[in-house]
Coordinates of C-alpha atoms in Angstrom, one line a residue:
Chain A
M1 CA 11.0 30.1 -60.2
T2 CA 9.3 26.7 -60.7
D3 CA 10.3 23.8 -58.7
S4 CA 10.8 21.0 -61.2
E5 CA 11.4 18.4 -58.5
N6 CA 7.8 18.2 -57.5
K7 CA 6.2 19.2 -60.8
T8 CA 4.6 16.7 -63.0
L9 CA 3.8 17.4 -66.6
Q10 CA 0.2 17.4 -67.7
A11 CA -1.1 16.7 -71.1
K12 CA -2.7 19.6 -72.8
K13 CA -4.9 19.7 -75.7
K14 CA -3.1 21.6 -78.5
A15 CA -4.6 25.0 -79.1
E16 CA -5.7 25.4 -82.7
V17 CA -5.3 28.7 -84.5
A18 CA -8.3 30.5 -85.8
A19 CA -6.6 31.3 -89.0
P20 CA -7.2 34.8 -90.5
A21 CA -7.0 33.3 -94.0
E22 CA -7.6 29.8 -95.2
Q23 CA -4.6 27.6 -95.4
T24 CA -3.5 26.3 -98.7
R25 CA -2.9 22.9 -97.3
P26 CA -5.7 21.2 -95.4
G27 CA -5.2 20.1 -91.8
P28 CA -5.1 21.7 -88.4
T29 CA -2.7 24.5 -87.4
F30 CA -1.6 24.8 -83.8
I31 CA -0.2 27.5 -81.6
P32 CA 3.2 26.5 -80.3
A33 CA 4.0 27.2 -76.6
V34 CA 6.7 29.9 -76.4
D35 CA 9.1 31.5 -74.0
I36 CA 10.2 35.1 -74.8
V37 CA 13.1 36.5 -72.9
E38 CA 14.6 40.0 -73.3
T39 CA 18.0 41.3 -72.4
D40 CA 19.6 44.6 -73.2
Q41 CA 21.2 43.0 -76.2
E42 CA 18.6 40.8 -77.7
V43 CA 15.2 39.2 -77.6
T44 CA 15.1 35.4 -77.5
V45 CA 12.1 33.4 -78.6
L46 CA 11.9 29.7 -77.7
A47 CA 9.1 27.7 -79.3
D48 CA 8.1 24.0 -78.8
M49 CA 7.3 22.6 -82.2
P50 CA 7.6 18.8 -82.0
G51 CA 7.9 17.1 -85.4
V52 CA 9.2 20.2 -87.2
G53 CA 12.6 19.7 -88.7
V54 CA 15.2 22.3 -89.6
K55 CA 14.0 22.4 -93.2
D56 CA 10.4 22.8 -92.3
I57 CA 10.6 26.0 -90.4
N58 CA 9.8 29.4 -91.8
I59 CA 10.7 32.6 -90.0
D60 CA 9.5 35.9 -91.4
L61 CA 10.1 39.4 -90.0
G62 CA 8.6 42.4 -91.6
D63 CA 7.3 45.7 -90.3
D64 CA 7.9 44.6 -86.7
M65 CA 5.7 41.5 -87.2
L66 CA 7.5 38.2 -86.5
T67 CA 5.8 35.2 -88.0
L68 CA 6.8 31.6 -87.2
V69 CA 5.5 28.8 -89.3
G70 CA 6.5 25.1 -88.9
N71 CA 5.3 22.3 -91.0
A72 CA 5.4 19.0 -89.2
A73 CA 5.6 16.1 -91.5
S74 CA 3.6 13.0 -90.6
P75 CA 6.0 10.5 -89.0
E76 CA 3.8 7.6 -89.8
G77 CA 4.8 5.1 -92.4
E78 CA 2.6 4.2 -95.4
N79 CA 1.2 0.9 -94.2
E80 CA 0.4 2.0 -90.7
V81 CA -3.1 1.9 -89.4
D82 CA -4.3 4.0 -86.4
V83 CA -5.0 1.9 -83.3
F84 CA -5.8 5.0 -81.3
S85 CA -4.7 8.6 -81.4
E86 CA -4.7 11.1 -78.6
Y87 CA -3.1 14.0 -80.3
L88 CA -3.3 15.5 -83.8
T89 CA -0.4 16.5 -85.9
G90 CA -0.3 19.5 -88.3
K91 CA 1.3 22.9 -88.8
Y92 CA 2.4 25.3 -86.1
A93 CA 1.9 29.0 -86.6
R94 CA 2.3 32.1 -84.4
Q95 CA 2.8 35.8 -84.9
F96 CA 4.2 38.5 -82.6
T97 CA 4.7 42.2 -82.9
L98 CA 8.1 43.4 -81.8
S99 CA 8.5 46.6 -80.0
H100 CA 12.2 47.0 -80.6
E101 CA 14.2 47.6 -83.7
I102 CA 15.8 44.3 -84.6
D103 CA 19.1 44.0 -86.4
Q104 CA 17.7 41.8 -89.2
P105 CA 20.9 40.5 -90.8
K106 CA 22.0 39.2 -87.4
I107 CA 19.0 37.1 -86.6
G108 CA 20.0 33.6 -85.6
A109 CA 17.8 30.5 -85.5
E110 CA 18.5 27.1 -84.3
M111 CA 16.2 24.0 -84.2
K112 CA 17.0 21.2 -81.8
D113 CA 14.8 18.3 -80.6
G114 CA 11.7 20.1 -81.8
V115 CA 12.5 23.3 -80.0
L116 CA 13.2 26.5 -82.0
R117 CA 15.6 29.0 -80.5
L118 CA 15.4 32.4 -82.2
K119 CA 17.8 35.1 -81.4
L120 CA 16.8 38.6 -82.4
P121 CA 19.6 41.1 -81.7
K122 CA 18.6 44.7 -81.1
L123 CA 19.9 47.5 -83.3
E124 CA 22.5 49.6 -81.7
A125 CA 20.1 52.6 -81.6
A126 CA 17.5 50.6 -79.8
K127 CA 19.8 49.4 -77.0
P128 CA 19.4 51.3 -73.8
R129 CA 22.2 53.9 -73.3
K130 CA 23.5 54.7 -69.9
I131 CA 23.8 58.4 -69.3
T132 CA 26.0 59.5 -66.4
V133 CA 25.1 62.7 -64.7
K134 CA 28.1 64.7 -64.1
V135 CA 28.4 66.5 -60.9
G136 CA 28.8 70.2 -61.8
Chain B
M1 CA -18.3 10.7 -68.8
I2 CA -17.0 8.2 -71.2
L3 CA -19.4 9.3 -73.9
R4 CA -18.3 12.9 -73.6
R5 CA -14.7 11.8 -73.8
V6 CA -15.4 9.9 -77.0
I7 CA -17.0 13.0 -78.6
N8 CA -14.0 15.1 -77.6
W9 CA -11.6 12.6 -78.8
P10 CA -9.2 14.1 -81.4
T11 CA -10.4 13.0 -84.8
R12 CA -9.2 13.1 -88.3
D13 CA -11.4 13.4 -91.3
W14 CA -13.7 10.4 -91.6
R15 CA -14.4 9.1 -95.0
S16 CA -17.7 7.4 -94.2
P17 CA -20.1 7.2 -91.3
F18 CA -19.3 3.5 -91.0
E19 CA -15.7 4.2 -90.5
K20 CA -16.7 6.7 -87.8
L21 CA -18.8 4.1 -86.0
E22 CA -16.0 1.5 -86.3
R23 CA -13.6 4.0 -84.9
I24 CA -15.8 4.9 -82.0
Q25 CA -16.2 1.2 -81.3
R26 CA -12.5 0.8 -81.2
E27 CA -12.0 3.7 -79.0
M28 CA -14.6 2.4 -76.6
D29 CA -12.8 -0.9 -76.5
W30 CA -9.6 0.9 -75.7
L31 CA -11.3 3.0 -73.0
S32 CA -12.7 0.0 -71.3
E33 CA -9.4 -1.9 -71.4
G34 CA -7.9 1.1 -69.8
L35 CA -5.1 3.1 -71.4
T36 CA -3.3 3.6 -68.2
G37 CA -3.8 0.1 -66.8
R38 CA -6.7 1.4 -64.8
P39 CA -10.0 0.6 -66.3
S40 CA -12.4 3.4 -67.4
T41 CA -10.4 6.4 -66.4
E42 CA -10.2 9.5 -68.5
P43 CA -6.9 9.4 -70.3
S44 CA -6.3 13.1 -70.2
V45 CA -6.2 13.5 -66.4
G46 CA -2.7 13.3 -65.0
V47 CA -1.5 11.8 -68.2
F48 CA 1.7 12.8 -70.0
P49 CA 2.7 12.3 -72.7
L50 CA -0.2 11.8 -75.0
V51 CA 0.5 9.0 -77.5
N52 CA -0.6 8.0 -80.9
V53 CA -0.5 4.2 -81.5
T54 CA -0.4 2.8 -85.0
E55 CA 0.2 -0.7 -86.3
D56 CA 1.2 -2.5 -89.4
K57 CA 1.6 -6.2 -90.1
D58 CA 4.7 -6.6 -88.0
N59 CA 4.9 -3.8 -85.4
Y60 CA 3.1 -1.5 -83.1
Y61 CA 4.3 2.1 -83.2
V62 CA 3.9 4.3 -80.2
R63 CA 4.6 8.0 -80.8
A64 CA 4.7 10.8 -78.3
E65 CA 5.6 14.5 -78.6
L66 CA 8.4 15.3 -76.3
P67 CA 10.0 18.6 -77.5
G68 CA 13.3 19.5 -76.0
I69 CA 13.8 16.1 -74.3
K70 CA 16.9 14.1 -75.2
A71 CA 16.4 10.5 -76.2
D72 CA 18.7 9.3 -73.5
K73 CA 16.7 11.1 -70.8
V74 CA 13.6 9.0 -71.5
D75 CA 13.2 5.8 -69.7
I76 CA 11.5 3.1 -71.7
S77 CA 10.7 -0.3 -70.4
V78 CA 8.5 -3.2 -71.5
T79 CA 6.8 -5.8 -69.4
G80 CA 4.4 -8.3 -70.9
N81 CA 2.3 -6.4 -73.3
S82 CA 2.7 -3.0 -71.6
L83 CA 5.1 -0.2 -72.3
S84 CA 6.2 2.4 -69.8
I85 CA 7.6 5.8 -70.8
A86 CA 9.0 8.0 -68.1
G87 CA 11.3 10.9 -67.8
E88 CA 11.7 14.5 -67.0
R89 CA 11.8 17.7 -68.9
K90 CA 14.1 20.4 -67.6
I91 CA 14.2 23.9 -69.1
T92 CA 17.4 25.8 -68.3
P93 CA 16.3 29.3 -67.3
E94 CA 17.4 32.1 -69.7
N95 CA 19.1 35.3 -68.6
G96 CA 16.9 38.3 -68.9
D97 CA 13.3 39.3 -68.4
Y98 CA 10.6 36.8 -69.3
H99 CA 7.8 38.3 -71.3
R100 CA 6.1 35.0 -71.8
R101 CA 6.7 31.6 -70.2
E102 CA 4.4 29.0 -71.6
R103 CA 6.8 26.0 -72.0
E104 CA 6.5 23.7 -69.1
E105 CA 8.9 21.4 -67.3
G106 CA 8.4 18.5 -65.0
K107 CA 8.4 14.8 -64.6
F108 CA 6.2 12.4 -66.5
S109 CA 5.5 8.7 -66.6
R110 CA 3.0 6.6 -68.4
M111 CA 1.9 3.0 -69.0
I112 CA 0.4 1.9 -72.2
S113 CA -1.0 -1.6 -72.6
L114 CA -1.0 -3.1 -76.0
P115 CA -3.7 -5.5 -77.2
M116 CA -1.2 -8.2 -78.2
Q117 CA 1.9 -9.8 -76.9
I118 CA 5.0 -8.1 -78.1
D119 CA 8.6 -9.3 -78.7
Q120 CA 10.3 -7.6 -75.8
S121 CA 13.8 -8.3 -77.0
K122 CA 13.3 -6.4 -80.3
V123 CA 11.8 -3.2 -79.0
E124 CA 13.5 -0.2 -80.4
A125 CA 13.1 3.5 -79.7
Q126 CA 14.3 6.6 -81.4
A127 CA 13.7 10.3 -81.1
S128 CA 13.9 12.9 -83.8
D129 CA 12.7 16.5 -83.9
G130 CA 11.1 16.1 -80.5
I131 CA 9.0 13.1 -81.4
L132 CA 9.7 9.8 -79.7
T133 CA 8.9 6.7 -81.6
V134 CA 8.9 3.2 -80.0
V135 CA 8.7 0.3 -82.4
L136 CA 7.3 -2.8 -80.7
P137 CA 7.4 -5.9 -82.9
K138 CA 4.5 -8.2 -82.5
S139 CA 5.3 -11.6 -81.1
E140 CA 5.9 -14.2 -83.8
T141 CA 3.7 -16.8 -82.2
K142 CA 0.8 -14.4 -81.8
K143 CA 1.0 -13.0 -85.2
P144 CA -2.0 -14.0 -87.4
R145 CA -0.7 -16.5 -89.9
Q146 CA -1.7 -16.3 -93.5
I147 CA -2.9 -19.5 -94.9
T148 CA -2.9 -20.0 -98.6
V149 CA -5.6 -22.2 -100.0
K150 CA -4.2 -24.5 -102.5
A151 CA -6.1 -25.3 -105.6
S152 CA -6.5 -29.0 -105.9

């Protein structure tokens, strides 16, 4: 486990997506940092998408392919002029293939402070079953 | 070193080559003044968070991407014409097996010096969707005054 007491955060250049198809809207697309955690019951995906609101997130699951797309609206006001900029803003996009059968109607998503929490419950059939060996 | 940094500097679309030159000039000025209070250091080394600074007639706006950090966990203070942002990001570990762990936690602090005196008493900060915005009103006395020429 990481020791947060001594750790300092380092700025990272946002990784840009090499898009398979051209985007309809111009502007850069970034790869969000994610944590993926699996339990027997579900798979949880946590993604950092600063600037993306609840309405701007698109989650799509089809054929075991999970697609996350977030559109970050520019927070700048109309009359603001750049003094200097160190980071770019734009879309976030990332795709994952899922190895487990997901109970699609039970998928839950929550967006809080720019972090997406996606709960993907496994189908009953996909959950590991415990088989007890009887002593004969 | 500085030159390389300028070339790598994140850029938006430039509309004309002159704008590009002006922009490089401005960024060079900023570099020499020192973004961190120390002159001529590369801003990306040991720096967090990265900030975008914009201005309009009345205010400076400093924005930083701080996903998952509550507004009350960020310590913002102003002295003279410099702004300090400090805090810590903590990620509660999840139960289960981690397949990927890319999100990072840790402490951060940063000083940003602004080119103009600011009105310390009116500085406001807010956070929404993981973006921190600090609004720093320009000092009334230092604001450029518009003078209308009267027709005689």
